[in-house]
Each structure stands twice: as C-alpha cells, then as structure tokens.
CSV table of C-alpha atoms in Angstrom, one decimal:
chain,number,residue,atom,x,y,z
R,1,UNK,CA,28.0,4.2,34.4
R,2,UNK,CA,25.5,1.8,35.9
R,3,UNK,CA,23.0,4.6,36.5
R,4,UNK,CA,23.2,5.7,32.8
R,5,UNK,CA,22.7,2.1,31.6
R,6,UNK,CA,19.7,1.7,33.9
R,7,UNK,CA,18.3,5.0,32.7
R,8,UNK,CA,18.6,4.0,29.0
R,9,UNK,CA,17.1,0.6,29.7
R,10,UNK,CA,14.1,2.2,31.6
R,11,UNK,CA,13.6,4.7,28.7
R,12,UNK,CA,13.5,1.9,26.2
R,13,UNK,CA,10.9,0.0,28.3
R,14,UNK,CA,8.8,3.1,28.7
R,15,UNK,CA,8.9,3.8,24.9
R,16,UNK,CA,8.0,0.2,24.1
R,17,UNK,CA,4.9,0.5,26.3
R,18,UNK,CA,3.6,3.3,24.0
R,19,UNK,CA,4.0,1.2,20.8
R,20,UNK,CA,2.1,-1.1,18.7
R,21,UNK,CA,3.5,-4.5,17.7
R,22,UNK,CA,2.0,-7.1,15.4
R,23,UNK,CA,2.4,-10.7,14.3
R,24,UNK,CA,1.3,-12.2,10.9
R,25,UNK,CA,0.8,-15.7,9.7
R,26,UNK,CA,0.2,-16.1,6.0
R,27,UNK,CA,-0.2,-19.0,3.6
R,28,UNK,CA,2.4,-18.4,0.9
R,29,UNK,CA,2.5,-19.9,-2.6
R,30,UNK,CA,6.0,-19.4,-4.0
R,31,UNK,CA,6.6,-19.5,-7.8
R,32,UNK,CA,9.5,-19.1,-10.1
R,33,UNK,CA,9.7,-18.1,-13.8
R,34,UNK,CA,12.2,-20.2,-15.5
R,35,UNK,CA,14.6,-18.8,-18.1
R,36,UNK,CA,13.5,-21.3,-20.7
R,37,UNK,CA,12.8,-21.1,-24.4
R,38,UNK,CA,9.0,-21.5,-23.8
R,39,UNK,CA,9.0,-18.9,-21.1
R,40,UNK,CA,6.6,-20.9,-18.9
R,41,UNK,CA,6.0,-20.1,-15.2
R,42,UNK,CA,6.0,-23.2,-13.1
R,43,UNK,CA,5.4,-24.0,-9.4
R,44,UNK,CA,8.6,-25.4,-8.0
R,45,UNK,CA,8.2,-25.3,-4.2
R,46,UNK,CA,5.4,-26.5,-2.0
R,47,UNK,CA,3.2,-23.8,-0.4
R,48,UNK,CA,4.0,-23.1,3.3
R,49,UNK,CA,3.4,-20.7,6.0
R,50,UNK,CA,5.2,-17.4,6.3
R,51,UNK,CA,5.6,-15.7,9.7
R,52,UNK,CA,6.5,-12.1,10.4
R,53,UNK,CA,6.6,-9.6,13.3
R,54,UNK,CA,6.2,-5.8,12.9
R,55,UNK,CA,6.4,-2.5,14.6
R,56,UNK,CA,3.8,0.3,13.9
R,57,UNK,CA,3.9,4.1,13.5
R,58,UNK,CA,2.0,6.5,11.3
R,59,UNK,CA,1.7,10.1,10.1
R,60,UNK,CA,-0.2,12.4,12.5
R,61,UNK,CA,-2.6,14.2,10.1
R,62,UNK,CA,-2.9,11.7,7.1
R,63,UNK,CA,-3.9,8.1,7.2
R,64,UNK,CA,-0.6,6.6,6.1
R,65,UNK,CA,0.8,4.0,8.4
R,66,UNK,CA,4.2,2.3,8.5
R,67,UNK,CA,5.0,-1.2,9.7
R,68,UNK,CA,8.7,-2.2,9.4
R,69,UNK,CA,8.6,-6.0,9.4
R,70,UNK,CA,10.8,-9.1,9.6
R,71,UNK,CA,9.5,-12.3,7.9
R,72,UNK,CA,10.6,-16.0,7.8
R,73,UNK,CA,9.6,-18.8,5.5
R,74,UNK,CA,11.1,-22.1,4.5
R,75,UNK,CA,9.9,-23.8,1.3
R,76,UNK,CA,10.4,-27.5,0.3
R,77,UNK,CA,10.9,-28.3,-3.3
R,78,UNK,CA,8.0,-30.4,-4.6
R,79,UNK,CA,8.6,-34.1,-4.7
R,80,UNK,CA,8.2,-34.3,-8.5
R,81,UNK,CA,11.1,-31.9,-9.1
R,82,UNK,CA,13.3,-33.5,-6.5
R,83,UNK,CA,12.8,-36.8,-8.3
R,84,UNK,CA,13.6,-35.4,-11.7
R,85,UNK,CA,16.9,-33.9,-10.4
R,86,UNK,CA,17.8,-36.9,-8.2
R,87,UNK,CA,17.7,-34.9,-4.9
R,88,UNK,CA,17.2,-36.3,-1.4
R,89,UNK,CA,16.2,-32.9,0.0
R,90,UNK,CA,15.9,-29.5,-1.6
R,91,UNK,CA,14.7,-26.4,0.2
R,92,UNK,CA,14.7,-22.6,0.1
R,93,UNK,CA,15.0,-20.4,3.1
R,94,UNK,CA,13.7,-16.9,2.8
R,95,UNK,CA,14.3,-14.3,5.6
R,96,UNK,CA,13.2,-10.8,4.7
R,97,UNK,CA,12.8,-7.2,5.8
R,98,UNK,CA,9.8,-5.3,4.4
R,99,UNK,CA,8.9,-1.6,5.0
R,100,UNK,CA,5.1,-2.0,4.8
R,101,UNK,CA,3.4,1.3,3.9
R,102,UNK,CA,-0.4,1.2,4.3
R,103,UNK,CA,-2.6,3.9,2.7
R,104,UNK,CA,-6.3,4.2,3.8
R,105,UNK,CA,-8.0,5.8,0.8
R,106,UNK,CA,-11.5,6.1,2.4
R,107,UNK,CA,-10.1,7.6,5.6
R,108,UNK,CA,-7.1,9.5,4.2
R,109,UNK,CA,-7.6,12.9,5.8
R,110,UNK,CA,-8.2,11.9,9.4
R,111,UNK,CA,-5.9,13.6,12.0
R,112,UNK,CA,-6.4,11.0,14.7
R,113,UNK,CA,-2.9,9.7,15.8
R,114,UNK,CA,-4.2,6.2,16.6
R,115,UNK,CA,-4.6,2.8,14.8
R,116,UNK,CA,-7.8,1.7,13.2
R,117,UNK,CA,-9.1,0.0,16.4
R,118,UNK,CA,-9.1,3.3,18.2
R,119,UNK,CA,-11.6,4.9,15.7
R,120,UNK,CA,-15.3,4.7,15.2
R,121,UNK,CA,-17.1,4.2,11.9
R,122,UNK,CA,-17.9,1.6,9.2
R,123,UNK,CA,-15.2,-1.1,8.9
R,124,UNK,CA,-14.7,-0.6,5.2
R,125,UNK,CA,-14.3,3.3,5.5
R,126,UNK,CA,-11.9,3.1,8.4
R,127,UNK,CA,-10.2,-0.2,7.9
R,128,UNK,CA,-9.6,-0.8,4.1
R,129,UNK,CA,-6.0,-0.2,3.0
R,130,UNK,CA,-3.6,-0.7,0.1
R,131,UNK,CA,-0.1,-1.8,1.2
R,132,UNK,CA,3.1,-1.2,-0.7
R,133,UNK,CA,6.2,-3.0,0.7
R,134,UNK,CA,9.8,-2.3,-0.5
R,135,UNK,CA,12.2,-4.6,1.1
R,136,UNK,CA,15.3,-6.9,1.1
R,137,UNK,CA,15.3,-10.7,1.4
R,138,UNK,CA,18.0,-13.2,2.2
R,139,UNK,CA,17.6,-16.5,0.2
R,140,UNK,CA,19.4,-19.7,0.9
R,141,UNK,CA,19.1,-22.6,-1.5
R,142,UNK,CA,20.2,-25.9,0.0
R,143,UNK,CA,20.4,-29.3,-1.8
R,144,UNK,CA,21.3,-32.7,-0.5
R,145,UNK,CA,22.1,-34.8,-3.7
R,146,UNK,CA,21.6,-38.6,-3.8
R,147,UNK,CA,24.5,-40.9,-4.9
R,148,UNK,CA,23.8,-44.6,-5.3
R,149,UNK,CA,21.0,-44.4,-2.8
R,150,UNK,CA,22.9,-42.5,-0.1
R,151,UNK,CA,22.9,-38.8,0.9
R,152,UNK,CA,26.0,-36.7,0.0
R,153,UNK,CA,27.1,-33.5,1.7
R,154,UNK,CA,24.6,-30.7,1.3
R,155,UNK,CA,25.3,-28.0,-1.3
R,156,UNK,CA,24.4,-24.4,-0.3
R,157,UNK,CA,24.2,-21.1,-2.1
R,158,UNK,CA,22.8,-17.9,-0.8
R,159,UNK,CA,22.4,-14.2,-1.5
R,160,UNK,CA,20.4,-11.0,-1.0
R,161,UNK,CA,17.7,-9.7,-3.4
R,162,UNK,CA,15.6,-6.5,-3.3
R,163,UNK,CA,11.9,-7.2,-3.2
R,164,UNK,CA,8.6,-5.2,-3.7
R,165,UNK,CA,5.2,-6.3,-2.4
R,166,UNK,CA,1.7,-5.1,-3.1
R,167,UNK,CA,-1.4,-6.1,-0.9
R,168,UNK,CA,-4.8,-5.1,0.2
R,169,UNK,CA,-6.3,-5.6,3.7
R,170,UNK,CA,-9.1,-4.7,6.1
R,171,UNK,CA,-8.7,-3.9,9.8
R,172,UNK,CA,-11.3,-5.2,12.2
R,173,UNK,CA,-11.2,-3.8,15.8
R,174,UNK,CA,-11.5,-6.4,18.5
R,175,UNK,CA,-11.0,-3.7,21.2
R,176,UNK,CA,-9.3,-0.3,21.6
R,177,UNK,CA,-6.0,-2.1,21.9
R,178,UNK,CA,-6.3,-5.1,19.6
R,179,UNK,CA,-7.0,-5.4,15.9
R,180,UNK,CA,-7.3,-8.3,13.5
R,181,UNK,CA,-6.3,-7.8,9.9
R,182,UNK,CA,-7.0,-10.2,7.0
R,183,UNK,CA,-4.5,-9.4,4.2
R,184,UNK,CA,-3.7,-10.8,0.7
R,185,UNK,CA,-1.1,-9.8,-1.9
R,186,UNK,CA,2.0,-10.7,-3.9
R,187,UNK,CA,5.8,-10.0,-3.5
R,188,UNK,CA,8.4,-10.1,-6.2
R,189,UNK,CA,12.2,-10.5,-5.9
R,190,UNK,CA,14.4,-8.6,-8.4
R,191,UNK,CA,17.3,-10.6,-9.7
R,192,UNK,CA,18.3,-14.3,-10.0
R,193,UNK,CA,17.7,-16.7,-7.2
R,194,UNK,CA,20.8,-18.5,-5.7
R,195,UNK,CA,21.0,-22.0,-7.1
R,196,UNK,CA,22.8,-24.7,-5.2
R,197,UNK,CA,22.7,-27.3,-8.0
R,198,UNK,CA,25.9,-27.3,-10.0
R,199,UNK,CA,24.4,-29.5,-12.6
R,200,UNK,CA,20.9,-28.1,-12.9
R,201,UNK,CA,19.1,-28.0,-16.2
R,202,UNK,CA,19.5,-24.8,-18.1
R,203,UNK,CA,15.7,-24.2,-17.7
R,204,UNK,CA,16.1,-24.0,-13.9
R,205,UNK,CA,18.8,-21.3,-13.9
R,206,UNK,CA,18.1,-17.6,-13.6
R,207,UNK,CA,14.8,-18.0,-11.8
R,208,UNK,CA,12.7,-15.0,-10.9
R,209,UNK,CA,11.0,-15.5,-7.5
R,210,UNK,CA,7.7,-14.3,-6.6
R,211,UNK,CA,4.9,-15.5,-4.2
R,212,UNK,CA,1.2,-15.0,-3.6
R,213,UNK,CA,0.1,-14.9,0.1
R,214,UNK,CA,-3.0,-14.6,2.2
R,215,UNK,CA,-3.1,-14.5,6.0
R,216,UNK,CA,-4.1,-12.8,9.2
R,217,UNK,CA,-2.3,-10.2,11.2
R,218,UNK,CA,-2.8,-9.5,14.9
R,219,UNK,CA,-1.8,-6.0,16.2
R,220,UNK,CA,-1.6,-5.0,19.9
R,221,UNK,CA,-1.3,-1.4,21.1
R,222,UNK,CA,0.3,-1.1,24.5
R,223,UNK,CA,-0.3,2.6,25.5
R,224,UNK,CA,-3.5,1.9,27.3
R,225,UNK,CA,-3.6,5.3,29.1
R,226,UNK,CA,-4.5,6.9,25.7
R,227,UNK,CA,-7.8,5.2,25.7
C-alpha cells in the first residue's frame, strides 16, 4: 500500500513539473444595481484588490487556452453608506471559481502546444486575447450593527451565485518560461446578493453585483526540458 501511495505521489509531482501556473493581482471596482424606483446604479463598496491563482492548458492545434482559476476579494462598504445605515462594520467576501477561456484571434490557427512566451513574433499578433469566464462565486455579507454607541453581534448571510466575465489582455514573454499579462474586464453575478441587514431600506434589497477590474497576471511554465 505504501508503494502505491508513493507511486501516486511521485506521479503527481512529475505531472506538476510539466504544467503552467499563474497568479493574478487586480484592482477591482465593485458595483451594485439597486432595485429602486429610479433604477440608479450606485457604488456601494470601496474598491480593493482581488487575488487569484490558476492552472493552464490549451488545445493543440487551435489557439484557445484554458485557465481554471480561484479568486479571493473582500470589499468594505463605503463610510457614507455605513453611516446612513448606522453600521460599525459592513463588508462583503467574494471567493470564486472561474473557468477562463482565452481566444487569440490574430494567432488562432497555430499548432504550437506552448504558451505565448514560447513563441516568436509581434506581441500583438501572438499575445492579444479575448477572455470569456463562466464561473461560480461564494458571497458572504457581514454586518456589525451599532447600538447606543456599542457593537452588537455580527449578522451574516451568504450564498452562491453563477457569474460570467469578459476581458481582454496581452501576453508579454519575459523568457521561455515566464510571461506577464496585463488584463482588464468586467464580471457579472446572476441573482440577488445575500443581504445581512434585516432592516435595510427597500432600495438596497435585490442588488445585482458586478465589478470592473484591471490587473497583472504572472504565468510560470515548469517543463523546462521542452525549451
């Protein structure tokens, strides 16, 4: 049994050494569309950083690449809204899975089974992509109300919502094994956000969440023998 376990463990390590992994840090601007009579869209949370990690693979004969990704962000409600609702602390946690699909329109017919940084040619032709990202996000809305100047017990509500993102980016090869990718786009969550405030104004209920983001992704390919 120990030999089988060691063999499986060794196989997983060997496979990981032939893979590409990436990390991304993005400046995210979250927004919510209130279900109000005037239909206005208002900024509720302060912008913050979103961090994600991904794994890379692609089709062999067409330039379509796949990056399943896990992301994390925590947004603090803006001070103005917290004051209106008499809240001491009000934040939204967002942990998500996205299946990023990148299509390279200017280099679509290549048959090279390698990432952008293993290719030669103009950066725009080889590196520009459009990214479509279906996914699923976990949202947790957490409120700590104020009562006569003191904090009460936190109130929490959470749930899962499907998401869809759209972005554009451009790969820059730093070496055969490392690439840097600026990327920008938007992501929308389908359904109503969880709301931890039991006495929230009607205008703040049934909020549609979406966010704009722009950041940098760093990808590292570990199968050095192929280069």
